[in-house]
Tab-separated table of C-alpha atoms in Angstrom:
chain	number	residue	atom	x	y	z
A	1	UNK	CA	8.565	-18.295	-4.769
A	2	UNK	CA	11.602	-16.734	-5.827
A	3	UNK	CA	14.856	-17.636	-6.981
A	4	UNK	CA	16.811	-16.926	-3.252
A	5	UNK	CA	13.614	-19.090	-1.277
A	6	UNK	CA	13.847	-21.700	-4.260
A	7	UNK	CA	17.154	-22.015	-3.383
A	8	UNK	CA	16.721	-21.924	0.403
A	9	UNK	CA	14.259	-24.587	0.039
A	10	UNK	CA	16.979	-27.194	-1.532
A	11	UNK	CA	19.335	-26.510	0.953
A	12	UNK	CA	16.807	-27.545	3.625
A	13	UNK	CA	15.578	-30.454	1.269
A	14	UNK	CA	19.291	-31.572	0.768
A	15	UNK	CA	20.379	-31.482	4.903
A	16	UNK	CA	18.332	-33.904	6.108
A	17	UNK	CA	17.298	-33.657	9.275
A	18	UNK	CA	17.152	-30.879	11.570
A	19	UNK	CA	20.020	-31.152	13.322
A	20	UNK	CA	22.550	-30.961	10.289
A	21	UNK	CA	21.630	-27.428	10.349
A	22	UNK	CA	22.927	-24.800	12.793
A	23	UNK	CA	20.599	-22.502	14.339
A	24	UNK	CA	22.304	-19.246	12.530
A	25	UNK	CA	22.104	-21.474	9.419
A	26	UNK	CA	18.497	-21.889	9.907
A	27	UNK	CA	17.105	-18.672	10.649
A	28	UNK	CA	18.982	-17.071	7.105
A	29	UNK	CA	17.507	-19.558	5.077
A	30	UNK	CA	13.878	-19.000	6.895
A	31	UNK	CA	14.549	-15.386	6.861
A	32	UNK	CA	14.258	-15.880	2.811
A	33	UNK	CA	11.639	-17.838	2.430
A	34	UNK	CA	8.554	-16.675	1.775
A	35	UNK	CA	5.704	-16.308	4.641
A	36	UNK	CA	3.007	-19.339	3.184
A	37	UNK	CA	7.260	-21.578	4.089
A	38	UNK	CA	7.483	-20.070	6.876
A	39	UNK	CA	4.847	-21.260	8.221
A	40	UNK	CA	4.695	-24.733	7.228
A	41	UNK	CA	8.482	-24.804	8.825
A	42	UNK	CA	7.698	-24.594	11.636
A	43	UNK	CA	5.939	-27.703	11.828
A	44	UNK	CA	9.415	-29.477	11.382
A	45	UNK	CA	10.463	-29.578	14.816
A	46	UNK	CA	10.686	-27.364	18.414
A	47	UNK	CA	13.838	-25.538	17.436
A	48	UNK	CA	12.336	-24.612	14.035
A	49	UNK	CA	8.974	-23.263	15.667
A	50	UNK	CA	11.105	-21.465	18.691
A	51	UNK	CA	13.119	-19.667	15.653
A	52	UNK	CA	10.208	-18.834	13.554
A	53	UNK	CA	7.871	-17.410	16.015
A	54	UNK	CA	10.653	-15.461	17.605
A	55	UNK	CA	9.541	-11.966	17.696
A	56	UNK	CA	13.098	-10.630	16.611
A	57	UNK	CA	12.978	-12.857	13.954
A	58	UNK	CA	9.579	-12.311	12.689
A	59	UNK	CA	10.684	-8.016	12.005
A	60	UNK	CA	13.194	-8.942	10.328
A	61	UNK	CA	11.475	-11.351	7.819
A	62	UNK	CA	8.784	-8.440	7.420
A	63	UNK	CA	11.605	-6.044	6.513
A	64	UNK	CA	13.471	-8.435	3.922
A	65	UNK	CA	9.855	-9.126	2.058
A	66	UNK	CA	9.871	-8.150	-1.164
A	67	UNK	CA	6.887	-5.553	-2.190
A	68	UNK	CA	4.181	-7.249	-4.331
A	69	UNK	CA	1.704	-5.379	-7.179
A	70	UNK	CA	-1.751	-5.526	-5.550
A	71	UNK	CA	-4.632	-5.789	-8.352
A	72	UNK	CA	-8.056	-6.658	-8.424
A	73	UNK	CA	-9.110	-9.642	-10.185
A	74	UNK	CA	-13.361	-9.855	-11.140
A	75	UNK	CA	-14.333	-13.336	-10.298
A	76	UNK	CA	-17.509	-12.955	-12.408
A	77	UNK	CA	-18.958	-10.999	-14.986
A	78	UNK	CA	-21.120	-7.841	-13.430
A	79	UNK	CA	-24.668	-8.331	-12.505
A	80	UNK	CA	-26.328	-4.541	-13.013
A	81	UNK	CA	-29.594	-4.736	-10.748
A	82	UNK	CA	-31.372	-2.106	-13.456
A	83	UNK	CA	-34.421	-1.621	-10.521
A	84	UNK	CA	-31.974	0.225	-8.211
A	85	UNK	CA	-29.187	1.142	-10.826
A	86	UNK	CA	-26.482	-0.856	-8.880
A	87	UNK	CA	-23.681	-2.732	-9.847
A	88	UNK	CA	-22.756	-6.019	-8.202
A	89	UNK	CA	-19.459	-7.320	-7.868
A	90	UNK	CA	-17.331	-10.459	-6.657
A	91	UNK	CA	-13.647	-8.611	-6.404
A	92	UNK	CA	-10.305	-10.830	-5.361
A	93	UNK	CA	-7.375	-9.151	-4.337
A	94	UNK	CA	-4.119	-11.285	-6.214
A	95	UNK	CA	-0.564	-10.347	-5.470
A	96	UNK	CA	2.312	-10.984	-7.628
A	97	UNK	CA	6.396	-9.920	-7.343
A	98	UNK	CA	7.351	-6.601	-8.764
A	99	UNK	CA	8.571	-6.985	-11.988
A	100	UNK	CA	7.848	-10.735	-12.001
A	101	UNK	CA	6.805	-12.302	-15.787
A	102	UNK	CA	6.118	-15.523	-13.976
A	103	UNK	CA	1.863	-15.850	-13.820
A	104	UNK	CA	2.631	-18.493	-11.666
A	105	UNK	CA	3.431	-16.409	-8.650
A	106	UNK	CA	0.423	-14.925	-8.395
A	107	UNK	CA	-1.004	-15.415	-5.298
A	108	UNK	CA	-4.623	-14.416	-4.242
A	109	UNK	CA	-5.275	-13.460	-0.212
A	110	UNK	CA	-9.030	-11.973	-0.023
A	111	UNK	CA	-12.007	-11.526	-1.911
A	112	UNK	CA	-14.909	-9.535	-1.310
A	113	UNK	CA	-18.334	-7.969	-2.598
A	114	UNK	CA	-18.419	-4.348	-4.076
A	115	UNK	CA	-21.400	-2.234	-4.791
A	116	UNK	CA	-21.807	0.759	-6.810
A	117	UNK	CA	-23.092	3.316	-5.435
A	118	UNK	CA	-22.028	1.215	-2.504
A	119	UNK	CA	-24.794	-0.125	-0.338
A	120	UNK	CA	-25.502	-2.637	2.142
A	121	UNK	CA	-23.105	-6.120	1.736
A	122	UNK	CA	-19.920	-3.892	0.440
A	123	UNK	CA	-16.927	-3.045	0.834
A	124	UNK	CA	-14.131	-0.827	-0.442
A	125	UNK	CA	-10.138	-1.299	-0.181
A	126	UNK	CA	-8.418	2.150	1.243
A	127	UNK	CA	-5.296	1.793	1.887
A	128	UNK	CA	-2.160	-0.847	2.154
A	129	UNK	CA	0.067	-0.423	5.002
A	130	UNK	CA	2.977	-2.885	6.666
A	131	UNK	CA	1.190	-6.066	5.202
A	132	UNK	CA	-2.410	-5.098	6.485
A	133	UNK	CA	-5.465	-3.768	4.087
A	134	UNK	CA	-7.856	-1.615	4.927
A	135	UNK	CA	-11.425	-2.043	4.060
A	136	UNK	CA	-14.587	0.259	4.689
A	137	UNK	CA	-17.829	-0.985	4.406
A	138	UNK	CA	-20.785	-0.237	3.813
A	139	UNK	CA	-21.455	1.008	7.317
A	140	UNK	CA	-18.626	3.319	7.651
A	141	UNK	CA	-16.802	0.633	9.207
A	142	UNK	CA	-13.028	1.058	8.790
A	143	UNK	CA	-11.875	-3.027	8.630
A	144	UNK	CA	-7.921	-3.640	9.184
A	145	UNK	CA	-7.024	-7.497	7.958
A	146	UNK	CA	-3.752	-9.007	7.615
A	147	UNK	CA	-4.158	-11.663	5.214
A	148	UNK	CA	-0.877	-13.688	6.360
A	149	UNK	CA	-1.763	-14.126	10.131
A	150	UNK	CA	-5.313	-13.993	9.405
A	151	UNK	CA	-5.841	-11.471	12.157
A	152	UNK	CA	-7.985	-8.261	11.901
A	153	UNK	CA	-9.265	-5.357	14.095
A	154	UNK	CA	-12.036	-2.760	13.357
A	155	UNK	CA	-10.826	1.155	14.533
A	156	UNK	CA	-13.121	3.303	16.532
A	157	UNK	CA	-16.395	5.277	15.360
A	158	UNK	CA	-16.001	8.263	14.127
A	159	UNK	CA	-16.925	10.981	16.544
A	160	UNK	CA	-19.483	13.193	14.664
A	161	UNK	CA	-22.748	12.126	13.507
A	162	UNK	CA	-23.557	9.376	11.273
A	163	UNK	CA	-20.056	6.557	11.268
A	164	UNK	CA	-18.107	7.667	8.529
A	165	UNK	CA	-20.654	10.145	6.677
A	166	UNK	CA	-18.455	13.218	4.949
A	167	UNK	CA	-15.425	12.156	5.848
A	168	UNK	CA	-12.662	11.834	4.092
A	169	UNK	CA	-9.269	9.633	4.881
A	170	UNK	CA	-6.056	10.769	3.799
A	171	UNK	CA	-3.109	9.009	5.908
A	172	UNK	CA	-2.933	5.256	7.043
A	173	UNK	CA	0.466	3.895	8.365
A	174	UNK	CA	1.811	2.097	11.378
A	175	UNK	CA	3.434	4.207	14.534
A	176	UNK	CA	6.373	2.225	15.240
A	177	UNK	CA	6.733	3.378	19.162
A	178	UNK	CA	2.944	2.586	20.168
A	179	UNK	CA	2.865	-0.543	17.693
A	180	UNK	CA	-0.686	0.998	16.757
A	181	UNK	CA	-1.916	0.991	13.360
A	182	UNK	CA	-3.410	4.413	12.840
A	183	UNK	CA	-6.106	6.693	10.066
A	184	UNK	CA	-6.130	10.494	9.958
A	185	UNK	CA	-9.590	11.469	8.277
A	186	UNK	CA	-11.191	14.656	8.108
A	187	UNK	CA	-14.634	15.985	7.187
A	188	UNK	CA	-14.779	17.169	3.467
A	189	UNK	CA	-16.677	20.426	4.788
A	190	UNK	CA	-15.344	21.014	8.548
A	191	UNK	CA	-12.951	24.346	7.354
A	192	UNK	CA	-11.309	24.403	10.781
A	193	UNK	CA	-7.833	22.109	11.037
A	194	UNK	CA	-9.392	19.408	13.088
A	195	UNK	CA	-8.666	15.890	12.389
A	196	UNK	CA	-9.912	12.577	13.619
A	197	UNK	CA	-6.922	10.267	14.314
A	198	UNK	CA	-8.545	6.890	14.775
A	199	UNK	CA	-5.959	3.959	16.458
A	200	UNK	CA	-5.994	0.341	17.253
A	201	UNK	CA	-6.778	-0.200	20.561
A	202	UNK	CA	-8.871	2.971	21.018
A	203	UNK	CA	-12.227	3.173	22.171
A	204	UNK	CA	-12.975	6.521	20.468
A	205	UNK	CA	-11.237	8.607	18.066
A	206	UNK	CA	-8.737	11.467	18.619
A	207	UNK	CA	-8.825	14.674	17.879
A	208	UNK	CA	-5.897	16.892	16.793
A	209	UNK	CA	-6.488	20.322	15.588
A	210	UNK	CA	-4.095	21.960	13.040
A	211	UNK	CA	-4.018	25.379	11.002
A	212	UNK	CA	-2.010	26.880	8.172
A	213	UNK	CA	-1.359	26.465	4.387
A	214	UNK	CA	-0.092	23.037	4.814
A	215	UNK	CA	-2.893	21.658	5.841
A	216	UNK	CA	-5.197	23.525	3.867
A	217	UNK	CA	-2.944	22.125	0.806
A	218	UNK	CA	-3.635	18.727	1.761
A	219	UNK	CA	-7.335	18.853	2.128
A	220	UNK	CA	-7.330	20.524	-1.317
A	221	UNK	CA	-5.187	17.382	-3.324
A	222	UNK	CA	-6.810	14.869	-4.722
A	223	UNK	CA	-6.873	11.974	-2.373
A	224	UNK	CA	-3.447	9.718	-2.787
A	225	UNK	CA	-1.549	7.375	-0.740
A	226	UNK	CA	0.848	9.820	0.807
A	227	UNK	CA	4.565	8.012	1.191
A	228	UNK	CA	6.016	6.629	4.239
A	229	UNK	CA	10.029	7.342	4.627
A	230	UNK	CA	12.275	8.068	7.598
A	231	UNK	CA	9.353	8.266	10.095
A	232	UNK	CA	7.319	10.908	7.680
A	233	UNK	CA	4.408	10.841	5.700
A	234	UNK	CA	5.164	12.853	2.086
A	235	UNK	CA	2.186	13.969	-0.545
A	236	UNK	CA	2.562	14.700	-3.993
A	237	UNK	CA	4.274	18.427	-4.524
A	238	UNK	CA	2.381	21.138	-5.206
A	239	UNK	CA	3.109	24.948	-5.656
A	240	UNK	CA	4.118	26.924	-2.803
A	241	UNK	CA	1.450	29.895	-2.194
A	242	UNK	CA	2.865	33.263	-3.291
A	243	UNK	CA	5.859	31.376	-5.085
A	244	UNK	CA	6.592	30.117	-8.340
A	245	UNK	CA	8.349	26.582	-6.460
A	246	UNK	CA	7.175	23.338	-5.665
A	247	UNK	CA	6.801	21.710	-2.030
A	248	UNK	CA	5.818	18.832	-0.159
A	249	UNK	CA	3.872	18.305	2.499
A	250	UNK	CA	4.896	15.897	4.993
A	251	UNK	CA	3.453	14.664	8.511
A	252	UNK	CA	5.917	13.779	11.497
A	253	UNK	CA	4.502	10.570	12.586
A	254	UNK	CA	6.248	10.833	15.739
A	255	UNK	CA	5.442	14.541	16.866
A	256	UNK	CA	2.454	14.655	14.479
A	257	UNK	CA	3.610	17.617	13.086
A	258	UNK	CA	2.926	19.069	9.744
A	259	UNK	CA	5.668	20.088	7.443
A	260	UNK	CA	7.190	20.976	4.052
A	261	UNK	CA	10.147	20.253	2.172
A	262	UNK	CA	11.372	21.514	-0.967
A	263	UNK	CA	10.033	19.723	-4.493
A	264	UNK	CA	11.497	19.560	-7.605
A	265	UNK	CA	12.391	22.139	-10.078
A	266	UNK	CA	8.822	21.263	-12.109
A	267	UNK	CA	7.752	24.722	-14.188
A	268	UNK	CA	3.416	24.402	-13.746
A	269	UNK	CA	1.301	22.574	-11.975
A	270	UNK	CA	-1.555	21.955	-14.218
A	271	UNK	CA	0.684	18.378	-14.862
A	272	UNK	CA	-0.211	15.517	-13.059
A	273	UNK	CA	2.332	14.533	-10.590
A	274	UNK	CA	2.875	11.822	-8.265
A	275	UNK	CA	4.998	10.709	-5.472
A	276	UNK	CA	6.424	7.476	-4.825
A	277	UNK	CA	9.525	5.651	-3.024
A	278	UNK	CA	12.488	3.812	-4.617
A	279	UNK	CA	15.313	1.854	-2.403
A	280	UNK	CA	14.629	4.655	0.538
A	281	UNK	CA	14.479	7.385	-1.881
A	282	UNK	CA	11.553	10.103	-2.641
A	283	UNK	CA	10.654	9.867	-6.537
A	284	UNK	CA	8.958	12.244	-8.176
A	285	UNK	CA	6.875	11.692	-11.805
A	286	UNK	CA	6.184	14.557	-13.705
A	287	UNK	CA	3.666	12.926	-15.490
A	288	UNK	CA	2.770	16.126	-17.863
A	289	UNK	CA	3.950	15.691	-21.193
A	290	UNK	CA	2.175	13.208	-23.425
A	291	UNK	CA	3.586	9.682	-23.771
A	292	UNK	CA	6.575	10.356	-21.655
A	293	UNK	CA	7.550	10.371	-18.098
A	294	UNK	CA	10.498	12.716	-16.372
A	295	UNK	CA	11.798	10.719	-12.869
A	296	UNK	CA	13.034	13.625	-10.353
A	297	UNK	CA	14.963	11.846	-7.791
A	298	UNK	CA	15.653	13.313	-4.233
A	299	UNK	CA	19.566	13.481	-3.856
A	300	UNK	CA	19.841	15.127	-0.738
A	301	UNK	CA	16.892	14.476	2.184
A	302	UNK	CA	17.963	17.501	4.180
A	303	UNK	CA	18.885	19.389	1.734
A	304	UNK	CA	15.887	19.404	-0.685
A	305	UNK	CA	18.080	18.913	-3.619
A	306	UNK	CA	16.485	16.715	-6.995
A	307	UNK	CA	17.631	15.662	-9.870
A	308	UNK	CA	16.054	14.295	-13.335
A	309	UNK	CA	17.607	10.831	-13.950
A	310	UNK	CA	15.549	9.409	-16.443
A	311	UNK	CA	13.328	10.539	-19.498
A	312	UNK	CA	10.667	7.431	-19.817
A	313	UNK	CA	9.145	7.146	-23.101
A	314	UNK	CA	5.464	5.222	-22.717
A	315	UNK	CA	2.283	4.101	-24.737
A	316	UNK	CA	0.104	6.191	-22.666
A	317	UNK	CA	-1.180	9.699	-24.369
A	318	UNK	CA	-3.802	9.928	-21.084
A	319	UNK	CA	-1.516	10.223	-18.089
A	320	UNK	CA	-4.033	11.484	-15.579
A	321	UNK	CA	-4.766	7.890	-15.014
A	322	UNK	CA	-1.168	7.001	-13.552
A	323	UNK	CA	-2.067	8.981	-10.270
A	324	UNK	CA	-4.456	6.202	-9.057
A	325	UNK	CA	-1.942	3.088	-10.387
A	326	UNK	CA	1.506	2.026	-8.797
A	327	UNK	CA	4.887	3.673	-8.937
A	328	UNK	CA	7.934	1.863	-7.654
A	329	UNK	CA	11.056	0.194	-7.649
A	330	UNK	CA	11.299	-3.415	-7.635
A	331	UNK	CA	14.609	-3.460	-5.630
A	332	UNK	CA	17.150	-4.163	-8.705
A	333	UNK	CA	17.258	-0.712	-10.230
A	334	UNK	CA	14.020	-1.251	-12.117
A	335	UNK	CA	11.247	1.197	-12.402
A	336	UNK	CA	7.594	-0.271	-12.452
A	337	UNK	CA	5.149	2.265	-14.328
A	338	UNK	CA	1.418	0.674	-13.729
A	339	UNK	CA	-1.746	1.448	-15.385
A	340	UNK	CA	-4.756	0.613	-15.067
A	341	UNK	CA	-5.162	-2.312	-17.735
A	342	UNK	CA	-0.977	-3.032	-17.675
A	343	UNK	CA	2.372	-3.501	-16.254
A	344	UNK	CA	5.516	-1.798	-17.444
A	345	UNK	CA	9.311	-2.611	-16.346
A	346	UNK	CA	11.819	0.284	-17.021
A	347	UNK	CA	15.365	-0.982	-17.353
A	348	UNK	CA	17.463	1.377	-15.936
A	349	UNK	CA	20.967	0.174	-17.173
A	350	UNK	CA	19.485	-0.579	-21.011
A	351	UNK	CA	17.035	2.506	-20.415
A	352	UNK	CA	14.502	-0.336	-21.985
A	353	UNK	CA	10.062	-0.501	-21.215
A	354	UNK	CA	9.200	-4.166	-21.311
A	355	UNK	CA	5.662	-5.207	-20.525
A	356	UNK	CA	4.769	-7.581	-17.946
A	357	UNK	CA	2.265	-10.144	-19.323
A	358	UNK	CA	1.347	-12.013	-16.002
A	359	UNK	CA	-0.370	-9.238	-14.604
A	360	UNK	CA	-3.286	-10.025	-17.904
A	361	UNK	CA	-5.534	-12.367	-17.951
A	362	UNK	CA	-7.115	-14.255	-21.552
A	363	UNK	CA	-10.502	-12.562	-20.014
A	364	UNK	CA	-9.111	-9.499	-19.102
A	365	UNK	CA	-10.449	-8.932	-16.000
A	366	UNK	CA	-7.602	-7.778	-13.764
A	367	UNK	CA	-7.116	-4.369	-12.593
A	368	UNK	CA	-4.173	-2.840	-11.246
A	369	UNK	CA	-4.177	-1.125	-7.743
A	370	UNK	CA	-2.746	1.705	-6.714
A	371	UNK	CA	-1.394	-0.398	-3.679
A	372	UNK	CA	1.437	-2.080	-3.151
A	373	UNK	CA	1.728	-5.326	-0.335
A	374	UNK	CA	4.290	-6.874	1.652
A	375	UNK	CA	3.988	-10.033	3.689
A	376	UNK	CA	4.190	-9.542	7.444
A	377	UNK	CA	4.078	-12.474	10.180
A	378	UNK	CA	4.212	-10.020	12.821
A	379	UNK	CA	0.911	-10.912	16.059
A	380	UNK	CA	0.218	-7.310	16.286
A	381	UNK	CA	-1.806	-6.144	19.749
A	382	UNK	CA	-5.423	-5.772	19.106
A	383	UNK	CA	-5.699	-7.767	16.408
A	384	UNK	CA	-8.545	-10.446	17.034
A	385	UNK	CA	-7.957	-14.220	14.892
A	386	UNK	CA	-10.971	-15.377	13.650
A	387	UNK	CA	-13.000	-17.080	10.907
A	388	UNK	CA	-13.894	-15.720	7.716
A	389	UNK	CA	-17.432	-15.171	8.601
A	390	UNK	CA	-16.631	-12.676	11.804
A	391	UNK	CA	-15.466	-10.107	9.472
A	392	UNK	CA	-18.739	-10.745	7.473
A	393	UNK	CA	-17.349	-8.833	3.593
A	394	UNK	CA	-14.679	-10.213	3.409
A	395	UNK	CA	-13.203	-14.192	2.394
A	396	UNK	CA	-9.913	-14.780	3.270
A	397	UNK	CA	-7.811	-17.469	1.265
């Protein structure tokens, strides 16, 4: 919990009962408590439940969550089954506050078994999107869980052939108007521009077809979690054919539209480069030079303009590694820098890296995502609530 709910919790603790609260009064301090308090609030009395379960009130508690580092910690050591050449393993999903040195805030929601090469009994965490994860098992089964409400939902079969075989996903997010929850995928060797746009609440997936260089850009980047900002999906930038600038792709999530935007003045492309999103703000890290990191920062949205704010020194001589490991701000000015194995916190004002030790384990086995989570109490439609065992892979908490 952090300092604001620690202090919302005294505040209840000190009133008393119920009605030495106002209503207003109530709703701010359960507006900053975390979800697990939320919860167990509304148990207190009618008003308290009427307030917490209010719709209105339950968007705005999912907008004022802090975002969370999601990592993988390995329950057990791996069993290697040396007749088939397959790795077992029991994998827990633990959150913990950006930028937080406090182990005891971890907080673990799901585990689940993994297989490599994956084969029957496993599963494999895609994506992170609005406070729901999304699995794919062994089946080609794309599995949508929201750990807080326990809910979950499965999305249609894929249309062609075997479910799932060949195809490759490359945007999940959440379409505000239609409340839907919704994956773009695409088969690895279909050259035409049709995509598979599977939804909650759809029988059957939908097909959009699309043609031109952006879209021939994104099927050719190495698979990331594209950003969400102002109603647009944003990839990594990338050259411009014919040019010597850099542009991003971007998706209109409303007209489902591709796009591109201008990217930063970077000189080559060879340089890893990835893409994430700071207080409403497109980030760029030019992740090219060895044991350093230049931050590009979008001034001007409809204007295209960047600018290089900061020059972060790191440990790391490898950077290729930082495209699969989170990027973001924690919401005070701080930068977090993950890799795979650690945790850094850039100070912006004291232009200081610190380490954060909480992330570690004395056994060392925790991983860091490239995912990031954020609590949400919202009952989405089409979501089912049941046990554990009805969503067969995976153990919630």
């Amino acid at each position: 919990m952090d300092e604001a709910a620690t202090r919302a919790t005294k505040v209840i603790r000190l009133a008393g009962a119920p009605p030495h609260l106002a209503e207003d009064a109530i709703t701010e301090i359960l507006l900053r408590l975390p979800a697990k308090s939320v919860i167990r609030f509304r148990a207190v009395c009618t008003a308290w439940r009427r307030i917490a379960t209010d719709p209105h009130f339950l968007a705005a508690h999912a907008r004022l969550r802090p975002a969370d580092v999601l990592f993988y910690t390995y329950l057990e050591p791996r069993r290697i089954r040396h007749a088939r050449s397959s790795v077992v393993e029991m994998i827990a999903l633990d959150t913990l506050p950006v930028s937080s040195d406090d182990a005891s805030q971890r907080r673990r929601l799901i585990s689940y078994s993994s297989k490599y090469p994956r084969k029957r009994g496993s599963c494999l965490l895609l994506s992170s999107c609005n406070g729901v994860l999304l699995f794919k098992d062994d089946k080609g089964s794309y599995i949508l869980c929201n750990p807080v409400t326990r809910q979950w939902a499965e999305l249609p079969w894929l249309a062609h052939g075997n479910r799932g075989t060949g195809f490759r996903e490359y945007a999940f997010y959440f379409h505000q108007p239609s409340s839907e929850y919704r994956l773009w995928c695409k088969r690895d060797w279909f050259i035409s521009g049709t995509w598979d746009v599977l939804c909650t609440g759809a029988t059957e997936p939908r097909q959009v077809d699309f043609h031109g260089e952006a879209v021939r850009t994104i099927t050719d980047l190495v698979v990331t979690t594209p950003v969400d900002l102002h109603g647009r999906l944003h990839w990594p930038p990338h050259r411009a054919p014919g040019t010597d600038k850099m542009e991003i792709v971007m998706l209109e999530t409303l007209s489902e539209m591709f796009r591109t935007m201008a990217g930063p003045p970077i000189s080559t492309t060879t340089r890893p480069i990835n893409l994430f999103d700071m207080e409403g703000q497109l980030v760029v890290a030019d992740l090219g030079e060895m044991y350093c990191i230049n931050l590009w920062f979008l001034e001007d949205y409809d204007a295209g303009r960047w600018e290089c704010r900061h020059r972060v020194a790191t440990p790391w001589q490898n950077q290729w590694n930082l495209l699969r490991v989170v990027m973001m701000g924690d919401g005070e000015g701080n930068i977090i820098l993950g890799h795979q194995n650690c945790l850094l916190k850039h100070d912006k004002r004291s232009k200081t890296l610190s380490m954060v030790n909480s992330v570690d384990t004395p056994q060392h086995n925790v991983k860091l995502s490239r995912h990031v989570f954020r609590e949400n109490l919202v009952q989405h439609p089409y979501f089912h609530t049941r046990s554990s065992n009805d969503l067969r892979l995976i153990h919630l908490w």
